[in-house]
Coordinates of C-alpha atoms in Angstrom, one line a residue:
X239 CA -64.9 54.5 -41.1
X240 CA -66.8 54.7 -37.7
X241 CA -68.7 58.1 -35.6
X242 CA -66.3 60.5 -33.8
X243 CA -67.4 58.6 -30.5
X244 CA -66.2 55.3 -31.6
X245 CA -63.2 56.7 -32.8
X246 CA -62.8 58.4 -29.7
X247 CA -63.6 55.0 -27.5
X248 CA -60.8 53.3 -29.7
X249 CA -58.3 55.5 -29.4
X250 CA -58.7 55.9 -25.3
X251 CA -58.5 51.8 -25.2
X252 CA -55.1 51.5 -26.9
X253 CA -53.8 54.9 -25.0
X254 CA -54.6 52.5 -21.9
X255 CA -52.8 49.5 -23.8
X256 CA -55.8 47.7 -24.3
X257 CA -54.7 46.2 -27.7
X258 CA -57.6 43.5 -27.5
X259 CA -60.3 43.6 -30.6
X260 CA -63.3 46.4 -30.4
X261 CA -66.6 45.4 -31.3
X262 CA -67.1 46.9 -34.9
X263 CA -71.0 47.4 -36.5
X264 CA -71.9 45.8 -39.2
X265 CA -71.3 48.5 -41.5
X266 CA -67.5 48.5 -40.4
X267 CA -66.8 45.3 -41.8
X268 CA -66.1 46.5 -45.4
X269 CA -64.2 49.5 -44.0
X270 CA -62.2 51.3 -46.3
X271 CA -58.8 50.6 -45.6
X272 CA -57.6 53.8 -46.3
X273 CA -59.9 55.1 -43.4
X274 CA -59.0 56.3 -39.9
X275 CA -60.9 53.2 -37.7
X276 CA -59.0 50.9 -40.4
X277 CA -55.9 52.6 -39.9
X278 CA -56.6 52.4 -35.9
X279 CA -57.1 48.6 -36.2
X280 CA -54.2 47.8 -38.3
X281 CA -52.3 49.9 -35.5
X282 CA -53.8 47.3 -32.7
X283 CA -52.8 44.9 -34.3
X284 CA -49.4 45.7 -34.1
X285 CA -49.7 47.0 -31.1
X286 CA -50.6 43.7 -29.9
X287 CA -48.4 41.5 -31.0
X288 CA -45.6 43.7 -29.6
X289 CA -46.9 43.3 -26.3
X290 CA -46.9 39.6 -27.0
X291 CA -43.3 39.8 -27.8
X292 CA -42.6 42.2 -24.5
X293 CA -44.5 39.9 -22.2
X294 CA -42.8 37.2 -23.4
X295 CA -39.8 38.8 -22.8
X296 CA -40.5 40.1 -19.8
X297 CA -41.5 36.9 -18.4
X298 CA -37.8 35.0 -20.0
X299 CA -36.3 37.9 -17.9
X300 CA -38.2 37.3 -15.2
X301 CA -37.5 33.7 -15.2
X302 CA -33.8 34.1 -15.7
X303 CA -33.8 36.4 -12.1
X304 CA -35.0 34.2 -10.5
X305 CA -32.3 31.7 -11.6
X306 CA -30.0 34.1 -11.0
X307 CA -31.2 34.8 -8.0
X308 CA -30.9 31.2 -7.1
X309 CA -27.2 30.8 -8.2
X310 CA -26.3 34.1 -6.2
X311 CA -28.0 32.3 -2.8
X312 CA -25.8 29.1 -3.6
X313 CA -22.9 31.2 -4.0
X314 CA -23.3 33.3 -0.6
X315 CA -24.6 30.3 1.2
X316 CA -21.6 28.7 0.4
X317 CA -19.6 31.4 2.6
X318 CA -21.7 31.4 5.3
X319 CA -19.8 28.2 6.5
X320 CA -23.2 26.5 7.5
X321 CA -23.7 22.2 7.7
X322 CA -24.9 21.2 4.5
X323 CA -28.1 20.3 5.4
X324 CA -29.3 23.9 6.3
X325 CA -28.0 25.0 3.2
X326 CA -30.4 22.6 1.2
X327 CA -32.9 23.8 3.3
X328 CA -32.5 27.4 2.4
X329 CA -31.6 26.4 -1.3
X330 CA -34.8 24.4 -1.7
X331 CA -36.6 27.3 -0.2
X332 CA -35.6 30.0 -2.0
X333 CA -36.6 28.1 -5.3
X334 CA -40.1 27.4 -3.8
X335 CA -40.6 31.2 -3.3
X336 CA -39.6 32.1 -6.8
X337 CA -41.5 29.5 -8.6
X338 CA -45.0 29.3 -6.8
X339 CA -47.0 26.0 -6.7
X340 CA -43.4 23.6 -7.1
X341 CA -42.3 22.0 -4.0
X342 CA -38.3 20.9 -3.5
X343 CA -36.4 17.9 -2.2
X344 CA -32.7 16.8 -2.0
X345 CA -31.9 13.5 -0.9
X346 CA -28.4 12.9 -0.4
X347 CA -26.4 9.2 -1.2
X348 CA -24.5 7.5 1.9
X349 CA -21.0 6.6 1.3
X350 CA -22.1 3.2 0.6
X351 CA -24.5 4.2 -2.4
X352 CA -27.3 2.0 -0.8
X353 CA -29.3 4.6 0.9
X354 CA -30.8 8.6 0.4
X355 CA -31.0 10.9 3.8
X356 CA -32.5 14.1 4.0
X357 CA -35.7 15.4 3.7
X358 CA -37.7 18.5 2.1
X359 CA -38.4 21.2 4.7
X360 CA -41.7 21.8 3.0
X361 CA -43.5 18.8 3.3
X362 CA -44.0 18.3 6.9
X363 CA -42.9 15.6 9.6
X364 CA -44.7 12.7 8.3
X365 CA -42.7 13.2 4.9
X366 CA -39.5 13.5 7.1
X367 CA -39.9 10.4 8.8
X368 CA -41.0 7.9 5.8
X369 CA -38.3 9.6 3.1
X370 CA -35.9 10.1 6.2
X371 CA -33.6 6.6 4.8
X372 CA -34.7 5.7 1.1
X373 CA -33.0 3.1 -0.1
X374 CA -31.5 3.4 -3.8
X375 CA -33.7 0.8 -5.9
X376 CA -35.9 0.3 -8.8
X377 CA -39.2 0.9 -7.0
X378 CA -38.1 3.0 -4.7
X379 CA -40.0 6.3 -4.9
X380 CA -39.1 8.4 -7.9
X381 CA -35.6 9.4 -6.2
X382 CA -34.6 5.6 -5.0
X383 CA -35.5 4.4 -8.7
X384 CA -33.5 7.4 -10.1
X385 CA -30.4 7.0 -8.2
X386 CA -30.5 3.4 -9.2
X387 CA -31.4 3.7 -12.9
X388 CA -29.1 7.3 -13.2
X389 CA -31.5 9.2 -15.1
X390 CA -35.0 10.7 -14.5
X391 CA -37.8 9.1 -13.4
X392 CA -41.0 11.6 -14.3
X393 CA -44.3 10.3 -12.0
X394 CA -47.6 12.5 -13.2
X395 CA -49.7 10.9 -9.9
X396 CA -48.0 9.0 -6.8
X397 CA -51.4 8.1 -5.9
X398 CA -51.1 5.2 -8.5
X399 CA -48.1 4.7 -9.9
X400 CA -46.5 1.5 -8.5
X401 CA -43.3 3.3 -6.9
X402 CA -45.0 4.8 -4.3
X403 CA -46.8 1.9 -3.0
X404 CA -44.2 2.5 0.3
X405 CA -44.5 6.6 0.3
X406 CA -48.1 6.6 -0.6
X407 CA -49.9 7.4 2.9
X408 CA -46.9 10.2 3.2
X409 CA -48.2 11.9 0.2
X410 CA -51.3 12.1 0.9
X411 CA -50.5 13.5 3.9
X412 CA -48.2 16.1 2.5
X413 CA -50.3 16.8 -1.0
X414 CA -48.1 15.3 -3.4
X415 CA -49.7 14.1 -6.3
X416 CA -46.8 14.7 -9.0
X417 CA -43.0 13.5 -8.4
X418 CA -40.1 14.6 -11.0
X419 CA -36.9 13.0 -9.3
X420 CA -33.3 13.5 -11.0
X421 CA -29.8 12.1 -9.8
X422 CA -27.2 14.4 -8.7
X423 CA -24.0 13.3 -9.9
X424 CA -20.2 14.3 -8.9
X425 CA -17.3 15.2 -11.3
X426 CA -16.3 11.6 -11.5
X427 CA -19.9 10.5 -12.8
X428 CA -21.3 8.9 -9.4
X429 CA -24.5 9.6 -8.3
X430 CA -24.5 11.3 -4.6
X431 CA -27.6 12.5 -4.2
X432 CA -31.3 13.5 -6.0
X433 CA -33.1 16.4 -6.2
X434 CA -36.8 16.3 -7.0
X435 CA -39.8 19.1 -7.7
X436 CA -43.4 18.2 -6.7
X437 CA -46.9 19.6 -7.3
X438 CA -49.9 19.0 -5.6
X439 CA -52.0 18.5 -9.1
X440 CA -51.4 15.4 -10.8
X441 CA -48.9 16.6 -13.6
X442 CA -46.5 16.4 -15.8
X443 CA -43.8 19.2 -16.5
X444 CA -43.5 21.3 -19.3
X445 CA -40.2 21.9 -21.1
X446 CA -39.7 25.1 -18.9
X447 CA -40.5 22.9 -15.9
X448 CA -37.9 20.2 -17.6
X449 CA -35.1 23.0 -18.1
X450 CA -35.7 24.5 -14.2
X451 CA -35.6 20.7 -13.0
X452 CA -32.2 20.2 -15.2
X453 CA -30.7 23.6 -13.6
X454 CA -31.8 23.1 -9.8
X455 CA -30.2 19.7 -10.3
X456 CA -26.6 20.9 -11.4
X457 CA -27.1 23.8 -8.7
X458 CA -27.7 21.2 -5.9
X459 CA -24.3 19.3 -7.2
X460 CA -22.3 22.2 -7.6
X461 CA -23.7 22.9 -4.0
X462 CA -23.2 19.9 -2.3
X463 CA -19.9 19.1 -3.8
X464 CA -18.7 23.0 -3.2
X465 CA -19.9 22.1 0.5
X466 CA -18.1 19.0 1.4
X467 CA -14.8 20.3 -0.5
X468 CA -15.2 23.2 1.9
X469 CA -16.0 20.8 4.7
X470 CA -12.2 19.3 4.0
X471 CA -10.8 21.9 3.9
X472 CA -11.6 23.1 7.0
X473 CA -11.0 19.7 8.3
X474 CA -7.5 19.6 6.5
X475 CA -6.9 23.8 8.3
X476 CA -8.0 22.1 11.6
X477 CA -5.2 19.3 11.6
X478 CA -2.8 21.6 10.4
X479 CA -3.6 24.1 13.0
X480 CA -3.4 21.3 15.8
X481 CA -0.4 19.8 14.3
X482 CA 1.8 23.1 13.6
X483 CA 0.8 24.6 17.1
X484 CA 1.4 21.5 19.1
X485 CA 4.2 20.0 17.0
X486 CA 7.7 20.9 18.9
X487 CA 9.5 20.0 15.3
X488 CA 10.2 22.9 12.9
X489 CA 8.6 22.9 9.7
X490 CA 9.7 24.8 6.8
X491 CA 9.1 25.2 3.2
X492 CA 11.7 26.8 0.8
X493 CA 11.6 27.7 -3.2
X494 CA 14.1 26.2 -5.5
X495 CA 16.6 27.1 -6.5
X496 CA 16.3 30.4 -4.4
X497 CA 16.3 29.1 -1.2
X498 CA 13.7 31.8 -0.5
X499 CA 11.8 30.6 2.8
X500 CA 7.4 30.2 1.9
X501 CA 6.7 28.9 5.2
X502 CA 7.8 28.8 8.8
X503 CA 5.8 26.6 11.6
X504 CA 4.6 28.4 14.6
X505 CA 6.9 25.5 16.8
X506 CA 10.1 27.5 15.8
X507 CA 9.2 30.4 18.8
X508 CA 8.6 27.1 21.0
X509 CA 11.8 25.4 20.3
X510 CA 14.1 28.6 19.7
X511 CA 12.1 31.6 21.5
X512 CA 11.9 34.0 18.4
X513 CA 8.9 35.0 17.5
X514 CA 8.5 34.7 14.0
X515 CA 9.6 37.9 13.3
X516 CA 12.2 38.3 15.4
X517 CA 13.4 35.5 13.1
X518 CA 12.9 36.8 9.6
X519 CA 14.6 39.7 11.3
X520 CA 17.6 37.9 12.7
X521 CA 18.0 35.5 10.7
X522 CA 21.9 35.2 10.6
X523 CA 21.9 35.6 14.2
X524 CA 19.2 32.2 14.7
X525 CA 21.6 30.6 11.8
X526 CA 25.4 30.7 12.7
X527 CA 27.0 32.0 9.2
X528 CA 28.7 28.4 9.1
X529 CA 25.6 26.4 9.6
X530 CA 23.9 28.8 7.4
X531 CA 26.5 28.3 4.6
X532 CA 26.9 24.7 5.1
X533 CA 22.7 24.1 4.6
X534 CA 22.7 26.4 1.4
X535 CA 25.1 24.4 -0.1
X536 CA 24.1 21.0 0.7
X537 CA 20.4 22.4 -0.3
X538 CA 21.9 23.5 -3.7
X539 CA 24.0 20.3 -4.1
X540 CA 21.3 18.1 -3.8
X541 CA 18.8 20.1 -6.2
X542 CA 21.8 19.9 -8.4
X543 CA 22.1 16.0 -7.9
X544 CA 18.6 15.9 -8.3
X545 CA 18.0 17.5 -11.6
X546 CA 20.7 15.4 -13.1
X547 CA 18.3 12.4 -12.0
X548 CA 19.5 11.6 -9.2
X549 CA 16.7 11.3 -7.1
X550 CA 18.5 9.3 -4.0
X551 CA 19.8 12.7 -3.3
X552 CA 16.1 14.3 -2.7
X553 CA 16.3 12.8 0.7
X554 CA 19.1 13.9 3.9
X555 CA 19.5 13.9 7.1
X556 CA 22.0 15.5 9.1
X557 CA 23.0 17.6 12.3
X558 CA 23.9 20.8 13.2
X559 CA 22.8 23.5 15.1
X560 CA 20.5 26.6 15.7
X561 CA 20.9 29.4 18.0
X562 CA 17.8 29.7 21.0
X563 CA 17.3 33.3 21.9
X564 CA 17.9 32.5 26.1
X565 CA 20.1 29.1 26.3
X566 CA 22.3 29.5 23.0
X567 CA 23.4 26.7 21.0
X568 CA 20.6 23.8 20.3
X569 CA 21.7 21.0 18.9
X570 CA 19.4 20.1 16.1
X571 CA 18.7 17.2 13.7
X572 CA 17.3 18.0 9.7
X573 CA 15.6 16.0 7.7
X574 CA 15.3 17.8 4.2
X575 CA 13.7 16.5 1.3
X576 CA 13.2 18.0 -2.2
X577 CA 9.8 17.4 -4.2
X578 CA 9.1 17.6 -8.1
X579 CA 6.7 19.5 -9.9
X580 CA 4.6 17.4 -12.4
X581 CA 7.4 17.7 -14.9
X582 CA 9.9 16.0 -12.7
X583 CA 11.7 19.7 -12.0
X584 CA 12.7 20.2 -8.2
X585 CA 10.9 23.2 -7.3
X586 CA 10.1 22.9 -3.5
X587 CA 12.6 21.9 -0.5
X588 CA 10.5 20.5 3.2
X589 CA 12.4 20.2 6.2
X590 CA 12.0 19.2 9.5
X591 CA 14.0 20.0 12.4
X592 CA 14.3 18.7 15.5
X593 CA 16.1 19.2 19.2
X594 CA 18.1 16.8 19.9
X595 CA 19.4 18.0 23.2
X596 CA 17.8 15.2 25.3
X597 CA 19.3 12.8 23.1
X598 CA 22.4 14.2 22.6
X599 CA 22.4 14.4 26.7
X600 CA 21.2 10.8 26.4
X601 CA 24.3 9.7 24.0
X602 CA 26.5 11.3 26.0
X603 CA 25.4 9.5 29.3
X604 CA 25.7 6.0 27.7
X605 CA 29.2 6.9 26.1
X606 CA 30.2 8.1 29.7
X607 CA 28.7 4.3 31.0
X608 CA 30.5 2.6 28.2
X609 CA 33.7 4.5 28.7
X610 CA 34.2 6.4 32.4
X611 CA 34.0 5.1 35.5
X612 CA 30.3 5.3 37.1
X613 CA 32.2 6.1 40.7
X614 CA 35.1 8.3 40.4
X615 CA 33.8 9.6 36.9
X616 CA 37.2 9.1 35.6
X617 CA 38.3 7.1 32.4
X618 CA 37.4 3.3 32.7
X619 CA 39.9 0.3 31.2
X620 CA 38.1 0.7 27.9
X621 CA 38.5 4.1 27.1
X622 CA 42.6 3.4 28.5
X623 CA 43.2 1.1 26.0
X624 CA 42.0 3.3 23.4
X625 CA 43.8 6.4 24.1
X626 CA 46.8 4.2 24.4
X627 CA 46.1 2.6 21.2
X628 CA 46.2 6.2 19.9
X629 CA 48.8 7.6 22.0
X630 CA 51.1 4.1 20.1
X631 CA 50.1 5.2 16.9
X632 CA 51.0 8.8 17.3
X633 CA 54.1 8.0 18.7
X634 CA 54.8 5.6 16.0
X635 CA 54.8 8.2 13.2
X636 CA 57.0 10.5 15.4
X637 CA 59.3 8.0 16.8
X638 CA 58.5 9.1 20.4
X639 CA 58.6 7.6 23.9
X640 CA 55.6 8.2 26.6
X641 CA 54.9 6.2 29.8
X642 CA 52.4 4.1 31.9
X643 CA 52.2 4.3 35.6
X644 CA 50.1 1.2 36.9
X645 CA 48.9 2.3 41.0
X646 CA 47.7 -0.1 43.6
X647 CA 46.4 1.9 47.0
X648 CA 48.0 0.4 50.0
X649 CA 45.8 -1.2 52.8
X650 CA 42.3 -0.3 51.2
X651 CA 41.1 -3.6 52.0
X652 CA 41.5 -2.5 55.9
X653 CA 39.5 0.4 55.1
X654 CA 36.3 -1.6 53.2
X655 CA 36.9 -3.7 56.3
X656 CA 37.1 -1.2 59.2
X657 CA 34.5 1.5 58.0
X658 CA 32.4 -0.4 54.8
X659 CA 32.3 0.1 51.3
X660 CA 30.5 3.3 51.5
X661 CA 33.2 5.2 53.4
X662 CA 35.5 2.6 50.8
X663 CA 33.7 4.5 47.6
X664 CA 34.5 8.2 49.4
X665 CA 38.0 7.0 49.5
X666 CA 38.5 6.5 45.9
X667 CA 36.8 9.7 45.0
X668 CA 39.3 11.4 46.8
X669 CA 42.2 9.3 45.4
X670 CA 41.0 10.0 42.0
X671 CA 40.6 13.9 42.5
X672 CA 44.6 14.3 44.2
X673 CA 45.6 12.4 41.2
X674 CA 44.7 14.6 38.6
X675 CA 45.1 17.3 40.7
X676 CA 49.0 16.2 39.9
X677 CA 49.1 15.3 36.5
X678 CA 48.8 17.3 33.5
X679 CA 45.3 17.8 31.5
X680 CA 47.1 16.0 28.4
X681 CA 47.9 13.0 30.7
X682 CA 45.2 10.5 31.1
X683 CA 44.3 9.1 34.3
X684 CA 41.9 5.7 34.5
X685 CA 40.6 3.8 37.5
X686 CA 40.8 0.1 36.1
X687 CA 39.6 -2.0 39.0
X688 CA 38.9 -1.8 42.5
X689 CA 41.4 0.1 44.3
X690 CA 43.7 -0.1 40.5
X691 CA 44.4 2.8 38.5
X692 CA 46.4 3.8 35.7
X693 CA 48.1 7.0 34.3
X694 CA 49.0 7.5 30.7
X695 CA 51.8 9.9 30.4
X696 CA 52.2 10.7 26.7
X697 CA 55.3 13.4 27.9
X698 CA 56.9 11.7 30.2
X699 CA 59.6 10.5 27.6
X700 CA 62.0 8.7 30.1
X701 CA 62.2 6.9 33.2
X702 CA 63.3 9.5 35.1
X703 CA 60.3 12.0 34.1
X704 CA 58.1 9.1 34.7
X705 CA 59.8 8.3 38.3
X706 CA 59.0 11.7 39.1
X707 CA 55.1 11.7 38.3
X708 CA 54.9 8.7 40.1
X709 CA 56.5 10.4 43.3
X710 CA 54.3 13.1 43.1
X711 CA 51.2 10.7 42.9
X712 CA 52.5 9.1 45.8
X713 CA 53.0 11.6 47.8
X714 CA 49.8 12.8 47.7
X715 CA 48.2 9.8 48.7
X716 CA 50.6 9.7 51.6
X717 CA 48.7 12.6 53.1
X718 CA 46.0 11.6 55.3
X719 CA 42.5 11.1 54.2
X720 CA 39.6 12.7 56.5
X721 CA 36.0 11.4 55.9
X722 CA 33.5 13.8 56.7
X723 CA 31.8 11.9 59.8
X724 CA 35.8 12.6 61.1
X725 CA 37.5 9.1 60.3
X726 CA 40.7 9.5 59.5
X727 CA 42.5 7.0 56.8
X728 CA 46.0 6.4 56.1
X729 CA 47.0 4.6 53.2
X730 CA 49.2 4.5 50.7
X731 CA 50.7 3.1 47.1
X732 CA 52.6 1.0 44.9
X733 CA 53.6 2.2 41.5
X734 CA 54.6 0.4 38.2
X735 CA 56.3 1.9 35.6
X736 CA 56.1 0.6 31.7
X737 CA 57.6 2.6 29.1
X738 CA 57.2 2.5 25.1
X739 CA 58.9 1.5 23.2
X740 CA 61.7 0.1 25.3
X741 CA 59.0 -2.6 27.3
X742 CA 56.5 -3.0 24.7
X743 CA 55.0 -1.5 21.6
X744 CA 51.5 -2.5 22.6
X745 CA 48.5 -2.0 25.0
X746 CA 48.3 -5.2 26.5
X747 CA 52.3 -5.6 26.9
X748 CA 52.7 -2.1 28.3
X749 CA 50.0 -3.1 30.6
X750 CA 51.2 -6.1 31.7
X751 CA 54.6 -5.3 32.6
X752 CA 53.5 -1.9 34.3
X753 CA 51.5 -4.5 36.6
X754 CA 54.4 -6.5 36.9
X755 CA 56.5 -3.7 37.9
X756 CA 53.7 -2.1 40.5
X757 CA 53.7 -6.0 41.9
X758 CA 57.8 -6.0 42.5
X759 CA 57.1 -2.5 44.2
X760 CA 54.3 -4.2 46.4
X761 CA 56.3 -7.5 47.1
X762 CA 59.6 -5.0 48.1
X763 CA 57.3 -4.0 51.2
X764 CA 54.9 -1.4 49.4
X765 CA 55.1 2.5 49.4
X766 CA 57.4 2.4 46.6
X767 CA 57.2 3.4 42.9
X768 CA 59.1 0.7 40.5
X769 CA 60.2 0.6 36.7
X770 CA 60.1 -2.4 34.8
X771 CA 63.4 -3.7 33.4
X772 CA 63.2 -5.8 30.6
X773 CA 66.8 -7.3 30.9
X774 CA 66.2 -9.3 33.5
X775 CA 64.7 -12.5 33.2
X776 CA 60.9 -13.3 35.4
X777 CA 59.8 -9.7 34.8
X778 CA 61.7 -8.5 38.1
X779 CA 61.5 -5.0 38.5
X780 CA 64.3 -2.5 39.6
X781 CA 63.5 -0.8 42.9
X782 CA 64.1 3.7 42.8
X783 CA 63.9 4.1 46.4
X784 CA 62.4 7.9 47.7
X785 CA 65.8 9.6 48.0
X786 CA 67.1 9.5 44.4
X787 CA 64.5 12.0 43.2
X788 CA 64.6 14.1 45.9

């Protein structure tokens, strides 16, 4: 079908893979097709459109690379932890280097959804100064116009179409001549940003160019949304950081119905002194077994409550105590509270606890106000008259006796007088500390008035027991009194005696009549100690001079 050298010549091309048509004479035209050059053609042929298909191929594969290699920059971009706009940068970037002669852009919405920041890194400062705040429009460029209208706005020349009237003189400036702008929307459908491709030929794209413009879109979203959920998530690490390292509450988190502990705030080593695993090593020695057996079964009793509905009992608060690793006992206040999983099931128990020492110091220093004496620190009328309320009602039940001794100091106006109320003050101290020095620690011992004090004596069952208390008090105060500047002070007392239930079966009786009995002892020339006789009329008393007891 052809000479040995055109044989030769076609052969050699499609060994090169040069499957293109040869030049045939004129007398190859009615080859034979059962002849070699027509076999050789028919092979091109082939050959040809195989490469076709393997270009074509190869170019799909090539295109999908570069995607991929796209989505694999947005993914490690993503770790990188940098501000979002740098990673637009890089993500516009890196698609302008895989797809030659396209130019990228990603404008993002303000929270208000009036107005598109950001600029493309490619396009120069003048670009980034007129496209630096587009404001979301019909009119607006191709990406104000987009965001407004939520769908594509496709511009084959800027240089005249109407919507770039205000970006006109930037293009030119840049090269722009064709704008393909798309909204960027979020999960919940609004729009929070564009992204756009340019060329610098007046153009419009081609359904690859419409697919690659559909993809960087949805990239730039996943991108922007992947960002700013990072972004809170840091923010959300950062406040718990600064709140569970600053906080001085404990913060815990424990599995129902286990009870097994999922978290432990940092603030337990500030408030107890074990580190945190010093406590999940000792933990039945920071939780006394009691208060560890009390909270597991008020923590079980509640989920109990709980999953019968009874979700008044998801809340408590309540007081106990933990054990510090230095100082011992802290007194502590929880407040517990069960949550539900979306099926209404209790699953998760949060608790707070929190010292309470300074207010339990607090407490106790306004209990002492309300009820001891600021001076002397010994019981003040109030807290008398309740102890004596008890002391009635206990002796009531057992059909017992006690007494009251009501004590007047002698001359203690001479001494406010002579040396002034501070030396006065030092005085009653001392009075107050040789009483109780005397008396027994269940008997009860009250300053209720100036120089006026009172002794409950819940044993002293008879006069004579009382008499001899009273004696003793007496005697003590007889003993000199020397102030430490060297003043010395002689005084003494008068002592009332009221018992129960022969005088009265009541505070304010037995009070009384102890006072009426400690003024007989005063009006009988003081020094004395005097029991109240209820059988004769006035409330006179019945004088026990000194030598009777001893």
């Amino acid at each position: 079908g052809a000479s040995v050298k055109e044989l030769q010549e076609q052969i050699e091309r499609l060994g090169k893979g040069d499957f293109a048509a040869v030049a045939m004479p004129t007398s190859a035209e009615n080859l034979d097709p059962n002849s070699l050059m027509s076999w050789l053609n028919q092979s091109r042929v082939r050959l040809q459109e195989i490469d076709a298909t393997r270009q074509t191929a190869e170019y799909e594969l090539s295109d999908k690379n570069r995607d991929l290699a796209i989505n694999n920059l947005v993914l490690q971009e993503l770790t990188t932890g940098l501000p979002l706009p740098e990673l637009l940068d890089r993500f516009i970037l890196t698609i302008e280097s895989n797809h030659p002669g396209l130019i990228g852009s990603v404008l993002l919405a303000d929270a208000d959804g009036t107005t598109l920041r950001h600029a493309a890194p490619s396009l120069g400062d003048r670009w980034a100064q007129a496209t630096a705040q587009v404001s979301i429009g019909a009119g607006a460029g191709s990406c104000g116009t987009a965001a407004c209208r939520k769908e594509r706005v496709l511009v084959e020349d800027v240089l005249v179409h109407p919507f770039w009237t205000e970006f006109r003189a930037a293009a030119l400036d840049a090269g722009v001549r064709s704008s393909w702008s798309q909204p960027i929307f979020d999960n919940a459908n609004n729009v929070i940003g564009t992204f756009a491709l340019y060329q610098k030929i007046p153009a419009l794209p081609t359904e690859q160019e419409l697919r690659w413009l559909d993809s960087f879109t949805t990239l730039a979203g996943y991108l922007i949304e992947r960002s700013r959920l990072a972004d809170t998530l840091n923010e959300t690490r950062y406040l718990y950081d600064l709140i569970a390292k600053n906080i001085n509450d404990i913060i815990w988190v424990q599995e129902l119905p286990s009870l097994r502990l999922r978290f432990l705030s940092p603030s337990s080593q500030k408030m107890l002194g074990w580190t945190y695993e010093e406590f999940y090593a000792n933990k039945e020695v920071v939780l006394p077994p009691a208060v560890r057996k009390d909270m597991g079964e008020r923590f079980l009793a509640m989920h109990a409550k709980v999953r019968q509905g009874d979700l008044a009992a998801a809340e408590q608060v309540f007081e106990s105590e933990l054990i510090n690793k230095e100082t011992g006992l802290v007194p502590v206040e929880f407040s517990v509270k069960i949550t539900l999983d979306e099926h209404g099931e209790p699953t998760t128990l949060i608790g707070v606890a929190r010292d309470i020492t300074e207010r339990k110091k607090t407490e106790n220093l306004v209990r002492k106000m309300a009820f001891y004496d600021a001076l002397t620190g010994m019981p003040n009328r109030r807290l008398l008259e309740d102890r004596l309320r008890q002391t009635i009602s206990t002796a009531k039940r057992q059909q017992a006796r006690f007494s009251v001794l009501f004590i007047d100091l002698d001359r203690f106006k001479a001494v406010n007088d002579t040396h002034g109320h501070q030396t006065g003050d030092w005085l009653l101290i001392q009075v107050a500390l040789r009483m109780q020095a005397v008396l027994r620690e269940s008997d009860t011992a009250a300053r209720v008035g100036g120089d006026e004090f009172v002794v409950l004596l819940p044993d002293a069952t008879t006069m004579e027991a009382a008499l001899k208390v009273g004696h003793k008090i007496r005697s003590e105060l007889d003993k000199v009194f020397v102030t430490p500047q060297g003043a010395v002070l002689d005084i003494s007392c008068s002592v009332g005696i009221a018992m129960y239930p022969e005088h009265a079966d009541n505070p304010r009786d037995l009070l009384h009549f102890g006072d009426e009995a400690m003024y007989h002892a005063k009006k009988d020339g003081r020094h004395a100690v005097v029991g109240f006789d209820i059988h004769r009329m006035g409330c006179d008393g019945i004088a026990f001079p000194q030598q009777q007891m001893f």
